[in-house]
Amino acid sequence: MIQRRDFLRNTLLGAGALLASRCAPFAAAFDTADSGNRIEVLPDEPLGTISANIYGHFTENLSGVVYDGMWVGENSKIPNIHGVRKELVDEMRKIKPSVVRFPGGCFADSYDWRDGVGPTDKRPRRTNFWEDEESPSAPASHRYDPNQFGTNEFVRFCKLIGSEPYLAANVRSLPAEEFYRWIEYCNSPTGSTTLADMRAAAGFADPFNVRYWGVGNESWGCGGNFTPQEYAVEFRRWTTWVPRFHQDLAFIASGPNVDDWNWTRGFLEEVLKKGRGQLRSIYGMALHHYAWNLSRGATQDWVKGKGDALKFDPVDWYELLREGDRMEGLITGHWQIMGELDHEHRIKLVVDEWGPWYRPGGEATPTNQLEQIPTLRDAVFSGMTLDIFNRHPEKVAMANCAQLINCLNSLYLAHEDKFCVTPVGHVFAMYADHQNGQSLRTIFSAPEVTYDRDGKPARFWGLKGSASLHDRQLVLSVVNPDVSAARETEIVVRGASIQSGSATTLTHSDIHAHNSFEQRNVVTPQTKPVEGKGRALTYTFPPASVSKLALTLG
Ligand code: AHR
């Protein structure tokens, strides 16, 4: 049986129906206006401020993500800004992207940052970490990194979209010295160091002031196959001294794979052997969780357990959501262990890779490895996941959807001059209003969804979401996971009256619906005013939907 952990290790070593019940438009599918659906928002019970960084992204130099997806080159006929695809920049500006992680993923631990700086025509070509898995017809730039998109280009991309860079350093194959040299290159003032002057010579006189630094990636697997104890020793060594240039640097340790509690505990115990002061050097612990196993318990095999991105039944829909819903238990479980060792909870969780992962075959561009076409199912999954993060603002400091474009849970798909926003991209646009809001405890009461899971009745929650307050503006996001039943729901804001509001909903009559280069607007959010004022309002959440209610409170 192959597990993901083994897959990633092997990669490294191997060096490398349409739903019968959903045929009708959703308005006609309101067959069960359930009673007993109620949402109560509690403004007097704030949970903490929702970090804007929960709405972060991940761009790995992996197949079509950078070359073709983000970077088209300055001489391209495709509209671009300094080589970056203009349509991507324009779309991203709409979603308030807080932070972007680069250059990996597994790629990070084979990347030498020095290859990606200096005159572009002098930069070397290197074998990409993912080369072995590329199809023979994949473009050369996917197999052999041309290094045209390096640190300068990435930071400029971040500035263009109004985002902060988060760089992941190579712990597996570079010495610690290169970590602090990279920081020096990025953050030292022009005129102070040779590397600062090299940056300035490339046209970047102002320091990049990069704050977020990942110390390796998946160090339990492709990032070095360390034990948690071994990695802790490396982490301490790497972070013992780096130049700070008056920056509040935030070091993110490679954290657990899913429910590897032993990693969290083992890492922290080992770090603490040198005293409690060591905790000050850790801003966050990265947690990775992909929803990939749709086998309903039949296998743990990383290849056999996966489902299809586009062809699925209702049971696969619920199975994906169940897998993704594990995120909440992972957050609370790792948080509890962290608290046993870090009593003041100085260290936060950074969920810097999350999303569904399907088997190959669902690519928009067949040569793009790990590309899948996100459907309405992935939009609902993404809304559910962002709601989980919103409900734990004191624990989750950052999260990065894997990945931004042309890979896994993409917000965008692009190839040559073709581009589209996926349903996942629309969810990010809808949820952007939660950023920096005060997360409020909210009680969701709704009968569970019941469905057939291999001849046995199975259940999934009926309605869930999150709420945030910004002065008198309340943002309430709600997921209805039921593939066929709408939920007529009473919404109450305790101790406040609702003055006015609007509802934006993303859904479709077909749970497989998705956008494509040819049909870009199959799944798009619709906004309308909400009716009902005063202490309560009633809203009907369509089946298979993500909704955002923006309400002005009196
Ligand atoms: O996102 C794809 C890969 O998944 C990343 O490179 C790695 O960190 C994870 O296993």
PDB file of C-alpha atoms in Angstrom, residues 216-326:
ATOM      1  CA  GLY A 216      12.048  23.550   4.899  1.00  0.00           C
ATOM      2  CA  ASN A 217       8.893  21.853   3.688  1.00  0.00           C
ATOM      3  CA  GLU A 218       7.466  18.475   4.691  1.00  0.00           C
ATOM      4  CA  SER A 219      10.721  17.667   6.396  1.00  0.00           C
ATOM      5  CA  TRP A 220       9.189  14.322   7.390  1.00  0.00           C
ATOM      6  CA  GLY A 221       9.157  13.355   3.662  1.00  0.00           C
ATOM      7  CA  CYS A 222      10.461  15.042   0.525  1.00  0.00           C
ATOM      8  CA  GLY A 223      12.115  17.722   2.638  1.00  0.00           C
ATOM      9  CA  GLY A 224      14.762  15.393   4.044  1.00  0.00           C
ATOM     10  CA  ASN A 225      13.065  12.356   5.602  1.00  0.00           C
ATOM     11  CA  PHE A 226      13.952  13.626   9.050  1.00  0.00           C
ATOM     12  CA  THR A 227      12.589  12.318  12.310  1.00  0.00           C
ATOM     13  CA  PRO A 228      10.912  15.096  14.306  1.00  0.00           C
ATOM     14  CA  GLN A 229      13.898  15.094  16.641  1.00  0.00           C
ATOM     15  CA  GLU A 230      16.414  15.364  13.811  1.00  0.00           C
ATOM     16  CA  TYR A 231      14.444  18.165  12.212  1.00  0.00           C
ATOM     17  CA  ALA A 232      14.192  20.035  15.517  1.00  0.00           C
ATOM     18  CA  VAL A 233      17.968  20.033  15.774  1.00  0.00           C
ATOM     19  CA  GLU A 234      18.222  21.413  12.229  1.00  0.00           C
ATOM     20  CA  PHE A 235      15.554  24.022  12.930  1.00  0.00           C
ATOM     21  CA  ARG A 236      17.395  25.254  16.007  1.00  0.00           C
ATOM     22  CA  ARG A 237      20.655  25.456  14.087  1.00  0.00           C
ATOM     23  CA  TRP A 238      19.095  27.309  11.150  1.00  0.00           C
ATOM     24  CA  THR A 239      17.344  29.882  13.280  1.00  0.00           C
ATOM     25  CA  THR A 240      20.055  30.426  15.893  1.00  0.00           C
ATOM     26  CA  TRP A 241      21.404  33.380  13.954  1.00  0.00           C
ATOM     27  CA  VAL A 242      20.108  35.209  10.931  1.00  0.00           C
ATOM     28  CA  PRO A 243      20.455  38.903  10.081  1.00  0.00           C
ATOM     29  CA  ARG A 244      17.234  40.724  10.908  1.00  0.00           C
ATOM     30  CA  PHE A 245      17.593  44.231   9.432  1.00  0.00           C
ATOM     31  CA  HIS A 246      14.994  45.499  11.946  1.00  0.00           C
ATOM     32  CA  GLN A 247      12.442  43.046  10.589  1.00  0.00           C
ATOM     33  CA  ASP A 248      10.206  40.966  12.845  1.00  0.00           C
ATOM     34  CA  LEU A 249      11.092  37.759  11.027  1.00  0.00           C
ATOM     35  CA  ALA A 250       8.566  34.937  11.317  1.00  0.00           C
ATOM     36  CA  PHE A 251      10.043  31.429  11.040  1.00  0.00           C
ATOM     37  CA  ILE A 252       7.642  28.671  10.137  1.00  0.00           C
ATOM     38  CA  ALA A 253       8.712  25.171  11.089  1.00  0.00           C
ATOM     39  CA  SER A 254       7.827  22.225   8.932  1.00  0.00           C
ATOM     40  CA  GLY A 255       4.968  20.652  10.817  1.00  0.00           C
ATOM     41  CA  PRO A 256       2.894  17.498  10.815  1.00  0.00           C
ATOM     42  CA  ASN A 257       1.431  15.540   7.961  1.00  0.00           C
ATOM     43  CA  VAL A 258      -2.298  15.323   8.751  1.00  0.00           C
ATOM     44  CA  ASP A 259      -2.704  13.528  12.101  1.00  0.00           C
ATOM     45  CA  ASP A 260       0.940  12.786  12.809  1.00  0.00           C
ATOM     46  CA  TRP A 261       0.654  13.861  16.454  1.00  0.00           C
ATOM     47  CA  ASN A 262       4.034  12.318  17.101  1.00  0.00           C
ATOM     48  CA  TRP A 263       5.677  14.877  14.813  1.00  0.00           C
ATOM     49  CA  THR A 264       4.205  17.839  16.671  1.00  0.00           C
ATOM     50  CA  ARG A 265       5.103  16.464  20.070  1.00  0.00           C
ATOM     51  CA  GLY A 266       8.505  15.108  19.077  1.00  0.00           C
ATOM     52  CA  PHE A 267       9.570  18.343  17.391  1.00  0.00           C
ATOM     53  CA  LEU A 268       8.572  20.570  20.287  1.00  0.00           C
ATOM     54  CA  GLU A 269      10.025  18.286  22.962  1.00  0.00           C
ATOM     55  CA  GLU A 270      13.369  18.243  21.175  1.00  0.00           C
ATOM     56  CA  VAL A 271      13.399  22.006  20.555  1.00  0.00           C
ATOM     57  CA  LEU A 272      12.678  22.586  24.247  1.00  0.00           C
ATOM     58  CA  LYS A 273      15.677  20.554  25.346  1.00  0.00           C
ATOM     59  CA  LYS A 274      17.624  23.792  24.939  1.00  0.00           C
ATOM     60  CA  GLY A 275      15.238  25.761  27.102  1.00  0.00           C
ATOM     61  CA  ARG A 276      11.900  27.495  26.861  1.00  0.00           C
ATOM     62  CA  GLY A 277      13.491  30.522  25.200  1.00  0.00           C
ATOM     63  CA  GLN A 278      13.715  28.428  22.037  1.00  0.00           C
ATOM     64  CA  LEU A 279       9.968  28.867  21.568  1.00  0.00           C
ATOM     65  CA  ARG A 280      10.597  32.505  20.673  1.00  0.00           C
ATOM     66  CA  SER A 281      12.219  31.443  17.426  1.00  0.00           C
ATOM     67  CA  ILE A 282       9.092  29.686  16.137  1.00  0.00           C
ATOM     68  CA  TYR A 283       6.296  31.782  14.682  1.00  0.00           C
ATOM     69  CA  GLY A 284       4.269  28.885  13.365  1.00  0.00           C
ATOM     70  CA  MET A 285       4.123  25.177  12.704  1.00  0.00           C
ATOM     71  CA  ALA A 286       3.010  24.178   9.244  1.00  0.00           C
ATOM     72  CA  LEU A 287       0.206  21.617   8.991  1.00  0.00           C
ATOM     73  CA  HIS A 288      -0.598  19.930   5.684  1.00  0.00           C
ATOM     74  CA  HIS A 289      -3.819  18.135   4.930  1.00  0.00           C
ATOM     75  CA  TYR A 290      -5.086  17.088   1.521  1.00  0.00           C
ATOM     76  CA  ALA A 291      -8.466  15.395   1.054  1.00  0.00           C
ATOM     77  CA  TRP A 292      -7.574  12.569  -1.312  1.00  0.00           C
ATOM     78  CA  ASN A 293      -8.977   9.282  -0.051  1.00  0.00           C
ATOM     79  CA  LEU A 294     -12.430   8.782  -1.530  1.00  0.00           C
ATOM     80  CA  SER A 295     -12.363   4.996  -1.151  1.00  0.00           C
ATOM     81  CA  ARG A 296     -14.784   5.043   1.805  1.00  0.00           C
ATOM     82  CA  GLY A 297     -12.370   3.124   3.984  1.00  0.00           C
ATOM     83  CA  ALA A 298     -11.492   0.473   1.379  1.00  0.00           C
ATOM     84  CA  THR A 299      -7.831   1.401   1.056  1.00  0.00           C
ATOM     85  CA  GLN A 300      -5.092   3.697   2.296  1.00  0.00           C
ATOM     86  CA  ASP A 301      -3.234   3.397  -0.993  1.00  0.00           C
ATOM     87  CA  TRP A 302      -2.200   6.874  -2.182  1.00  0.00           C
ATOM     88  CA  VAL A 303      -2.876   5.963  -5.818  1.00  0.00           C
ATOM     89  CA  LYS A 304      -5.879   3.642  -5.540  1.00  0.00           C
ATOM     90  CA  GLY A 305      -7.688   5.695  -2.934  1.00  0.00           C
ATOM     91  CA  LYS A 306      -8.127   8.786  -5.075  1.00  0.00           C
ATOM     92  CA  GLY A 307     -11.305   9.790  -6.893  1.00  0.00           C
ATOM     93  CA  ASP A 308     -12.012  11.647 -10.095  1.00  0.00           C
ATOM     94  CA  ALA A 309     -12.195  15.441 -10.216  1.00  0.00           C
ATOM     95  CA  LEU A 310     -15.104  15.595 -12.647  1.00  0.00           C
ATOM     96  CA  LYS A 311     -16.868  12.217 -12.577  1.00  0.00           C
ATOM     97  CA  PHE A 312     -18.405  11.558  -9.213  1.00  0.00           C
ATOM     98  CA  ASP A 313     -21.602  10.480  -7.477  1.00  0.00           C
ATOM     99  CA  PRO A 314     -23.249  12.088  -4.465  1.00  0.00           C
ATOM    100  CA  VAL A 315     -21.458   9.637  -2.190  1.00  0.00           C
ATOM    101  CA  ASP A 316     -18.112  10.906  -3.556  1.00  0.00           C
ATOM    102  CA  TRP A 317     -19.275  14.463  -2.946  1.00  0.00           C
ATOM    103  CA  TYR A 318     -19.950  13.701   0.710  1.00  0.00           C
ATOM    104  CA  GLU A 319     -16.809  11.624   1.035  1.00  0.00           C
ATOM    105  CA  LEU A 320     -14.665  14.525  -0.107  1.00  0.00           C
ATOM    106  CA  LEU A 321     -16.371  16.842   2.351  1.00  0.00           C
ATOM    107  CA  ARG A 322     -15.894  14.310   5.169  1.00  0.00           C
ATOM    108  CA  GLU A 323     -12.203  14.086   4.370  1.00  0.00           C
ATOM    109  CA  GLY A 324     -11.905  17.871   4.310  1.00  0.00           C
ATOM    110  CA  ASP A 325     -13.950  18.250   7.476  1.00  0.00           C
ATOM    111  CA  ARG A 326     -11.178  16.426   9.327  1.00  0.00           C
TER     112      ARG A 326
END
